[in-house]
Amino acid sequence: MNIGQAARASGVSAKMIRYYEQIGLIRPAERTDSNYRSFSERDVNDLRFIKRGRSLGFSVEEITNLLSLWRDHTRPSREVKAIADAHVSDLRARIAEMQAMADTLTALSEGCAGDDRSDCPILIDLAEGPKPRAARIEDHNGATS
Amino acid sequence: MNIGQAARASGVSAKMIRYYEQIGLIRPAERTDSNYRSFSERDVNDLRFIKRGRSLGFSVEEITNLLSLWRDHTRPSREVKAIADAHVSDLRARIAEMQAMADTLTALSEGCAGDDRSDCPILIDLAEGPKPRAARIEDHNGATS
DNA sequence: CGTAGGGCTTCCCATGATGGGAAGGTCAAG
DNA sequence: CTTGACCTTCCCATCATGGGAAGCCCTACG
C-alpha cells in the first residue's frame, strides 16, 4: 500500500503521515526497492486511531501515550482515563474562556448601532477596558472580593 | 518611556511590542540617541487596546483593522460591528466543536472503570471509531436524517 | 572614576500541526 | 519511449509567543 492509498484509507494526508513518522508517532514504514513507503492494514489502523484522536482534540503527544496504551493491552484503564479526563478539563477550561469572550463581545455588539454613526461601545471597551458589569445591588454591602 | 516601562504599563511583553512594531501593527517607536525605543502615553494606550483585543480573542489582523477604525473617528460603527460579529461567530463555532469533543470524551470516560483492568471504551472508540449513540426509540420510524 | 548589574538592541531558534511547492526519481499505461 | 500520476526529500510559511546569545548603554555604588 502506497502512502497515497494509506492516506485515502485512513483520512490522514500523506504529508501528515510522513510527519508522524518523522516525529516518531508511528513506526517508520517499510520501504520498497524504489524507496516508496509501504503500509499494512495495521499501519492504516494506527493512522485511523491517530485521526480519531486528533478529531477529539488530543495533542500528538497525548496520542503517542494513548497509542502505546492501546498496543499494550495489559495496561490499566486508569492511565487512559487519566489522559482523557485531563484533556476534558483542558477543553472545558478553554471553552469557558472562549464563552466569556463571546458573551462579552455579544453584549458590546448589541450596544453598537452598526450604522453610519461612528459611536461604538466595542471600540470604547477596547480602548478603555471592560466597563464594570451592571452592579448587583447585593454588592453594596461591603463583600470584599 | 522605555520598552520595559511601556510593557509594564500596558501588560504587553517587550518581546511582543517589538513584534507588533515589526509587523506594522503599531507605528515604529521613536528612538533615543542610544537607539532605545521611546514610548508615549498614546503608544501605551494603543498597546492596551491591542492587549484587550487579544484577550477577547481577536487575531492580530483583526486588531489592525479595529485599531485603524479607532484612530479614524469618522468611520461608521457598521464596520466595527461586522468585525466583532464575525469573530463571535467564529468563537461560537469553535466552542461548539470543542463542546462536542468534551461531551464525547466525557461519555466515554464515564464508561471507563479507571482501575487496574485494561478494558476501556475510550481506546475502543479511538481504535474503531465512534459507536452509534444510544438509538432513540422515535428513530425506528424511518425518519431519514 | 570604574565597574557591576540590569536594561536595551538585534538576530536566530523553537513551538504545534498543517499545508505549499520545488527538484528529481519511479511506475504504469498507451 | 513518452506522458502523467505518483513517490521521495528538502525548504518555507503559518500564528503569536517565548528563550537565549552577543553586544551596547545607563545608573548607582564604592
GROMACS .gro file of C-alpha atoms (C1' of nucleotides) in nm:
model
  350
    1MET     CA    1   0.000   0.000   0.000
    2ASN     CA    2   0.140   0.334  -0.109
    3ILE     CA    3   0.134   0.642   0.105
    4GLY     CA    4  -0.142   0.788  -0.111
    5GLN     CA    5  -0.356   0.481  -0.067
    6ALA     CA    6  -0.289   0.475   0.304
    7ALA     CA    7  -0.382   0.841   0.317
    8ARG     CA    8  -0.711   0.778   0.143
    9ALA     CA    9  -0.782   0.472   0.356
   10SER     CA   10  -0.712   0.648   0.683
   11GLY     CA   11  -0.817   1.004   0.614
   12VAL     CA   12  -0.473   1.129   0.716
   13SER     CA   13  -0.292   1.330   0.449
   14ALA     CA   14   0.030   1.193   0.302
   15LYS     CA   15   0.209   1.497   0.436
   16MET     CA   16   0.091   1.421   0.786
   17ILE     CA   17   0.180   1.054   0.760
   18ARG     CA   18   0.538   1.149   0.680
   19TYR     CA   19   0.534   1.398   0.963
   20TYR     CA   20   0.401   1.143   1.212
   21GLU     CA   21   0.673   0.908   1.106
   22GLN     CA   22   0.936   1.176   1.140
   23ILE     CA   23   0.840   1.269   1.495
   24GLY     CA   24   0.817   0.905   1.594
   25LEU     CA   25   0.443   0.885   1.645
   26ILE     CA   26   0.428   0.590   1.408
   27ARG     CA   27   0.697   0.335   1.330
   28PRO     CA   28   0.895   0.408   1.014
   29ALA     CA   29   0.709   0.245   0.729
   30GLU     CA   30   0.863  -0.038   0.531
   31ARG     CA   31   1.022   0.067   0.205
   32THR     CA   32   1.001  -0.086  -0.139
   33ASP     CA   33   1.309  -0.130  -0.358
   34SER     CA   34   1.242   0.211  -0.503
   35ASN     CA   35   1.223   0.368  -0.159
   36TYR     CA   36   0.847   0.406  -0.157
   37ARG     CA   37   0.683   0.367   0.180
   38SER     CA   38   0.468   0.058   0.213
   39PHE     CA   39   0.182   0.039   0.460
   40SER     CA   40  -0.001  -0.257   0.606
   41GLU     CA   41  -0.361  -0.277   0.726
   42ARG     CA   42  -0.225  -0.246   1.076
   43ASP     CA   43  -0.047   0.077   0.989
   44VAL     CA   44  -0.369   0.211   0.850
   45ASN     CA   45  -0.548   0.119   1.169
   46ASP     CA   46  -0.291   0.315   1.366
   47LEU     CA   47  -0.344   0.609   1.137
   48ARG     CA   48  -0.717   0.589   1.189
   49PHE     CA   49  -0.658   0.580   1.564
   50ILE     CA   50  -0.448   0.893   1.534
   51LYS     CA   51  -0.702   1.061   1.313
   52ARG     CA   52  -0.980   0.991   1.556
   53GLY     CA   53  -0.769   1.111   1.846
   54ARG     CA   54  -0.693   1.434   1.666
   55SER     CA   55  -1.059   1.486   1.591
   56LEU     CA   56  -1.124   1.459   1.963
   57GLY     CA   57  -0.869   1.730   2.018
   58PHE     CA   58  -0.589   1.522   2.168
   59SER     CA   59  -0.243   1.657   2.103
   60VAL     CA   60   0.000   1.443   1.914
   61GLU     CA   61   0.185   1.388   2.239
   62GLU     CA   62  -0.125   1.262   2.413
   63ILE     CA   63  -0.194   1.034   2.121
   64THR     CA   64   0.156   0.895   2.150
   65ASN     CA   65   0.068   0.783   2.500
   66LEU     CA   66  -0.277   0.659   2.408
   67LEU     CA   67  -0.134   0.461   2.121
   68SER     CA   68   0.120   0.289   2.339
   69LEU     CA   69  -0.150   0.212   2.593
   70TRP     CA   70  -0.357   0.068   2.312
   71ARG     CA   71  -0.075  -0.150   2.188
   72ASP     CA   72  -0.004  -0.285   2.534
   73HIS     CA   73  -0.329  -0.448   2.631
   74THR     CA   74  -0.207  -0.524   2.981
   75ARG     CA   75  -0.204  -0.162   3.091
   76PRO     CA   76  -0.467  -0.046   3.336
   77SER     CA   77  -0.754   0.164   3.207
   78ARG     CA   78  -0.672   0.410   3.483
   79GLU     CA   79  -0.397   0.560   3.272
   80VAL     CA   80  -0.619   0.604   2.972
   81LYS     CA   81  -0.892   0.759   3.178
   82ALA     CA   82  -0.644   1.000   3.334
   83ILE     CA   83  -0.532   1.124   2.995
   84ALA     CA   84  -0.886   1.161   2.873
   85ASP     CA   85  -1.006   1.335   3.185
   86ALA     CA   86  -0.717   1.578   3.181
   87HIS     CA   87  -0.797   1.657   2.823
   88VAL     CA   88  -1.161   1.712   2.903
   89SER     CA   89  -1.065   1.955   3.178
   90ASP     CA   90  -0.846   2.137   2.936
   91LEU     CA   91  -1.123   2.152   2.678
   92ARG     CA   92  -1.375   2.277   2.931
   93ALA     CA   93  -1.136   2.546   3.052
   94ARG     CA   94  -1.079   2.669   2.701
   95ILE     CA   95  -1.448   2.655   2.626
   96ALA     CA   96  -1.522   2.867   2.931
   97GLU     CA   97  -1.262   3.118   2.824
   98MET     CA   98  -1.396   3.148   2.475
   99GLN     CA   99  -1.751   3.156   2.603
  100ALA     CA  100  -1.662   3.454   2.818
  101MET     CA  101  -1.509   3.628   2.518
  102ALA     CA  102  -1.814   3.557   2.307
  103ASP     CA  103  -2.051   3.677   2.577
  104THR     CA  104  -1.861   3.999   2.632
  105LEU     CA  105  -1.846   4.069   2.262
  106THR     CA  106  -2.208   3.986   2.209
  107ALA     CA  107  -2.309   4.232   2.477
  108LEU     CA  108  -2.087   4.500   2.329
  109SER     CA  109  -2.213   4.433   1.980
  110GLU     CA  110  -2.573   4.460   2.092
  111GLY     CA  111  -2.494   4.807   2.216
  112CYS     CA  112  -2.346   4.904   1.882
  113ALA     CA  113  -2.581   5.054   1.629
  114GLY     CA  114  -2.387   4.918   1.335
  115ASP     CA  115  -2.490   5.204   1.110
  116ASP     CA  116  -2.325   5.515   0.970
  117ARG     CA  117  -2.260   5.671   1.305
  118SER     CA  118  -1.914   5.625   1.444
  119ASP     CA  119  -2.014   5.583   1.805
  120CYS     CA  120  -1.944   5.226   1.911
  121PRO     CA  121  -1.918   5.061   2.252
  122ILE     CA  122  -1.693   4.792   2.111
  123LEU     CA  123  -1.416   5.038   2.037
  124ILE     CA  124  -1.473   5.214   2.364
  125ASP     CA  125  -1.432   4.889   2.551
  126LEU     CA  126  -1.117   4.809   2.361
  127ALA     CA  127  -0.972   5.150   2.429
  128GLU     CA  128  -1.074   5.187   2.790
  129GLY     CA  129  -1.102   4.837   2.919
  130PRO     CA  130  -1.404   4.649   3.038
  131LYS     CA  131  -1.683   4.852   3.187
  132PRO     CA  132  -1.799   4.718   3.520
  133ARG     CA  133  -2.099   4.500   3.458
  134ALA     CA  134  -2.436   4.618   3.584
  135ALA     CA  135  -2.363   4.639   3.955
  136ARG     CA  136  -2.553   4.391   4.161
  137ILE     CA  137  -2.734   4.554   4.448
  138GLU     CA  138  -2.609   4.296   4.696
  139ASP     CA  139  -2.259   4.417   4.634
  140HIS     CA  140  -2.309   4.744   4.818
  141ASN     CA  141  -2.286   4.551   5.140
  142GLY     CA  142  -1.912   4.554   5.152
  143ALA     CA  143  -1.839   4.196   5.046
  144THR     CA  144  -1.475   4.233   4.957
  145SER     CA  145  -1.391   4.023   4.655
  146MET     CA  146   0.943   5.573   2.848
  147ASN     CA  147   1.149   5.264   2.787
  148ILE     CA  148   1.017   4.949   2.633
  149GLY     CA  149   1.024   4.779   2.970
  150GLN     CA  150   0.820   5.055   3.127
  151ALA     CA  151   0.577   5.053   2.839
  152ALA     CA  152   0.549   4.679   2.877
  153ARG     CA  153   0.469   4.706   3.245
  154ALA     CA  154   0.226   4.992   3.184
  155SER     CA  155   0.039   4.811   2.908
  156GLY     CA  156   0.066   4.449   3.007
  157VAL     CA  157   0.221   4.363   2.672
  158SER     CA  158   0.562   4.197   2.691
  159ALA     CA  159   0.862   4.380   2.548
  160LYS     CA  160   0.908   4.095   2.306
  161MET     CA  161   0.559   4.140   2.178
  162ILE     CA  162   0.591   4.516   2.149
  163ARG     CA  163   0.890   4.470   1.922
  164TYR     CA  164   0.698   4.211   1.726
  165TYR     CA  165   0.395   4.435   1.685
  166GLU     CA  166   0.621   4.706   1.560
  167GLN     CA  167   0.792   4.472   1.321
  168ILE     CA  168   0.470   4.352   1.161
  169GLY     CA  169   0.337   4.705   1.138
  170LEU     CA  170   0.060   4.675   1.393
  171ILE     CA  171   0.198   4.977   1.575
  172ARG     CA  172   0.400   5.267   1.439
  173PRO     CA  173   0.775   5.234   1.483
  174ALA     CA  174   0.858   5.386   1.819
  175GLU     CA  175   1.075   5.695   1.850
  176ARG     CA  176   1.437   5.626   1.929
  177THR     CA  177   1.670   5.792   2.176
  178ASP     CA  178   2.026   5.883   2.085
  179SER     CA  179   2.136   5.544   2.203
  180ASN     CA  180   1.877   5.371   1.988
  181TYR     CA  181   1.642   5.284   2.271
  182ARG     CA  182   1.275   5.286   2.183
  183SER     CA  183   1.080   5.565   2.348
  184PHE     CA  184   0.707   5.536   2.409
  185SER     CA  185   0.445   5.800   2.476
  186GLU     CA  186   0.125   5.770   2.674
  187ARG     CA  187  -0.053   5.740   2.343
  188ASP     CA  188   0.161   5.446   2.241
  189VAL     CA  189   0.080   5.279   2.569
  190ASN     CA  190  -0.288   5.335   2.506
  191ASP     CA  191  -0.253   5.164   2.171
  192LEU     CA  192  -0.079   4.875   2.338
  193ARG     CA  193  -0.357   4.847   2.590
  194PHE     CA  194  -0.607   4.846   2.306
  195ILE     CA  195  -0.417   4.562   2.145
  196LYS     CA  196  -0.388   4.375   2.469
  197ARG     CA  197  -0.757   4.398   2.532
  198GLY     CA  198  -0.834   4.291   2.177
  199ARG     CA  199  -0.613   3.987   2.212
  200SER     CA  200  -0.779   3.896   2.538
  201LEU     CA  201  -1.110   3.898   2.352
  202GLY     CA  202  -0.960   3.657   2.105
  203PHE     CA  203  -0.921   3.890   1.807
  204SER     CA  204  -0.638   3.799   1.575
  205VAL     CA  205  -0.363   4.049   1.520
  206GLU     CA  206  -0.502   4.111   1.176
  207GLU     CA  207  -0.846   4.191   1.312
  208ILE     CA  208  -0.690   4.421   1.565
  209THR     CA  209  -0.506   4.601   1.287
  210ASN     CA  210  -0.843   4.684   1.138
  211LEU     CA  211  -1.003   4.773   1.468
  212LEU     CA  212  -0.716   4.999   1.555
  213SER     CA  213  -0.741   5.189   1.231
  214LEU     CA  214  -1.114   5.223   1.280
  215TRP     CA  215  -1.047   5.354   1.627
  216ARG     CA  216  -0.796   5.608   1.503
  217ASP     CA  217  -1.033   5.732   1.236
  218HIS     CA  218  -1.330   5.851   1.435
  219THR     CA  219  -1.530   5.924   1.122
  220ARG     CA  220  -1.569   5.560   1.026
  221PRO     CA  221  -1.911   5.404   1.063
  222SER     CA  222  -1.970   5.167   1.351
  223ARG     CA  223  -2.103   4.922   1.096
  224GLU     CA  224  -1.751   4.815   1.013
  225VAL     CA  225  -1.657   4.758   1.373
  226LYS     CA  226  -1.970   4.563   1.440
  227ALA     CA  227  -1.906   4.345   1.135
  228ILE     CA  228  -1.562   4.250   1.259
  229ALA     CA  229  -1.687   4.178   1.607
  230ASP     CA  230  -1.983   3.976   1.488
  231ALA     CA  231  -1.770   3.769   1.255
  232HIS     CA  232  -1.538   3.699   1.541
  233VAL     CA  233  -1.824   3.597   1.766
  234SER     CA  234  -1.945   3.354   1.501
  235ASP     CA  235  -1.602   3.210   1.480
  236LEU     CA  236  -1.578   3.175   1.856
  237ARG     CA  237  -1.918   3.011   1.878
  238ALA     CA  238  -1.828   2.765   1.604
  239ARG     CA  239  -1.510   2.667   1.780
  240ILE     CA  240  -1.689   2.642   2.111
  241ALA     CA  241  -1.945   2.407   1.960
  242GLU     CA  242  -1.669   2.193   1.816
  243MET     CA  243  -1.484   2.167   2.144
  244GLN     CA  244  -1.806   2.112   2.331
  245ALA     CA  245  -1.879   1.815   2.109
  246MET     CA  246  -1.534   1.676   2.178
  247ALA     CA  247  -1.573   1.724   2.550
  248ASP     CA  248  -1.917   1.563   2.551
  249THR     CA  249  -1.800   1.262   2.356
  250LEU     CA  250  -1.500   1.214   2.579
  251THR     CA  251  -1.698   1.259   2.895
  252ALA     CA  252  -1.940   0.989   2.787
  253LEU     CA  253  -1.653   0.756   2.701
  254SER     CA  254  -1.474   0.828   3.025
  255GLU     CA  255  -1.785   0.756   3.226
  256GLY     CA  256  -1.789   0.411   3.071
  257CYS     CA  257  -1.428   0.352   3.167
  258ALA     CA  258  -1.367   0.192   3.504
  259GLY     CA  259  -1.034   0.367   3.551
  260ASP     CA  260  -0.892   0.086   3.759
  261ASP     CA  261  -0.644  -0.196   3.708
  262ARG     CA  262  -0.841  -0.362   3.435
  263SER     CA  263  -0.734  -0.286   3.083
  264ASP     CA  264  -1.080  -0.279   2.932
  265CYS     CA  265  -1.159   0.077   2.827
  266PRO     CA  266  -1.422   0.221   2.595
  267ILE     CA  267  -1.203   0.522   2.526
  268LEU     CA  268  -0.941   0.314   2.350
  269ILE     CA  269  -1.207   0.113   2.174
  270ASP     CA  270  -1.361   0.429   2.040
  271LEU     CA  271  -1.026   0.556   1.922
  272ALA     CA  272  -0.948   0.230   1.751
  273GLU     CA  273  -1.285   0.158   1.599
  274GLY     CA  274  -1.442   0.496   1.557
  275PRO     CA  275  -1.749   0.640   1.719
  276LYS     CA  276  -2.014   0.399   1.833
  277PRO     CA  277  -2.362   0.500   1.729
  278ARG     CA  278  -2.521   0.680   2.020
  279ALA     CA  279  -2.795   0.506   2.217
  280ALA     CA  280  -3.061   0.476   1.949
  281ARG     CA  281  -3.363   0.684   2.024
  282ILE     CA  282  -3.683   0.491   2.000
  283GLU     CA  283  -3.851   0.752   1.786
  284ASP     CA  284  -3.591   0.688   1.522
  285HIS     CA  285  -3.727   0.343   1.438
  286ASN     CA  286  -3.992   0.515   1.237
  287GLY     CA  287  -3.769   0.569   0.938
  288ALA     CA  288  -3.713   0.942   0.971
  289THR     CA  289  -3.413   0.983   0.744
  290SER     CA  290  -3.164   1.228   0.884
  291DC     C1'  291   3.617   5.731   3.810
  292DG     C1'  292   3.544   5.240   3.738
  293DT     C1'  293   3.272   4.869   3.749
  294DA     C1'  294   2.862   4.574   3.825
  295DG     C1'  295   2.408   4.474   3.728
  296DG     C1'  296   2.025   4.546   3.482
  297DG     C1'  297   1.811   4.715   3.064
  298DC     C1'  298   1.825   4.776   2.586
  299DT     C1'  299   1.941   4.633   2.091
  300DT     C1'  300   1.929   4.281   1.707
  301DC     C1'  301   1.933   3.816   1.544
  302DC     C1'  302   1.830   3.335   1.544
  303DC     C1'  303   1.559   2.946   1.702
  304DA     C1'  304   1.153   2.688   1.882
  305DT     C1'  305   0.679   2.589   1.948
  306DG     C1'  306   0.232   2.258   1.704
  307DA     C1'  307   0.009   2.079   1.334
  308DT     C1'  308  -0.055   2.164   0.895
  309DG     C1'  309  -0.001   2.286   0.405
  310DG     C1'  310   0.260   2.456  -0.030
  311DG     C1'  311   0.587   2.381  -0.354
  312DA     C1'  312   1.032   2.262  -0.597
  313DA     C1'  313   1.352   1.924  -0.782
  314DG     C1'  314   1.408   1.482  -0.900
  315DG     C1'  315   1.320   0.954  -0.907
  316DT     C1'  316   0.954   0.579  -1.028
  317DC     C1'  317   0.582   0.337  -1.220
  318DA     C1'  318   0.213   0.206  -1.529
  319DA     C1'  319  -0.048   0.275  -1.935
  320DG     C1'  320  -0.055   0.389  -2.401
  321DC     C1'  321   0.955   0.560  -2.509
  322DT     C1'  322   0.675   0.914  -2.352
  323DT     C1'  323   0.336   1.104  -2.051
  324DG     C1'  324   0.119   1.176  -1.635
  325DA     C1'  325   0.046   1.046  -1.186
  326DC     C1'  326   0.276   0.915  -0.807
  327DC     C1'  327   0.662   0.900  -0.483
  328DT     C1'  328   1.094   1.096  -0.244
  329DT     C1'  329   1.339   1.470   0.031
  330DC     C1'  330   1.404   1.942   0.150
  331DC     C1'  331   1.277   2.405   0.249
  332DC     C1'  332   0.938   2.754   0.365
  333DA     C1'  333   0.510   2.957   0.577
  334DT     C1'  334   0.160   2.984   0.910
  335DC     C1'  335   0.026   3.247   1.421
  336DA     C1'  336   0.159   3.454   1.846
  337DT     C1'  337   0.470   3.386   2.168
  338DG     C1'  338   0.893   3.298   2.433
  339DG     C1'  339   1.410   3.176   2.500
  340DG     C1'  340   1.857   3.299   2.463
  341DA     C1'  341   2.311   3.491   2.286
  342DA     C1'  342   2.616   3.873   2.182
  343DG     C1'  343   2.692   4.321   2.244
  344DC     C1'  344   2.586   4.817   2.367
  345DC     C1'  345   2.407   5.153   2.730
  346DC     C1'  346   2.286   5.360   3.165
  347DT     C1'  347   2.271   5.416   3.659
  348DA     C1'  348   2.417   5.359   4.113
  349DC     C1'  349   2.755   5.244   4.434
  350DG     C1'  350   3.206   5.220   4.626
   0.00000   0.00000   0.00000
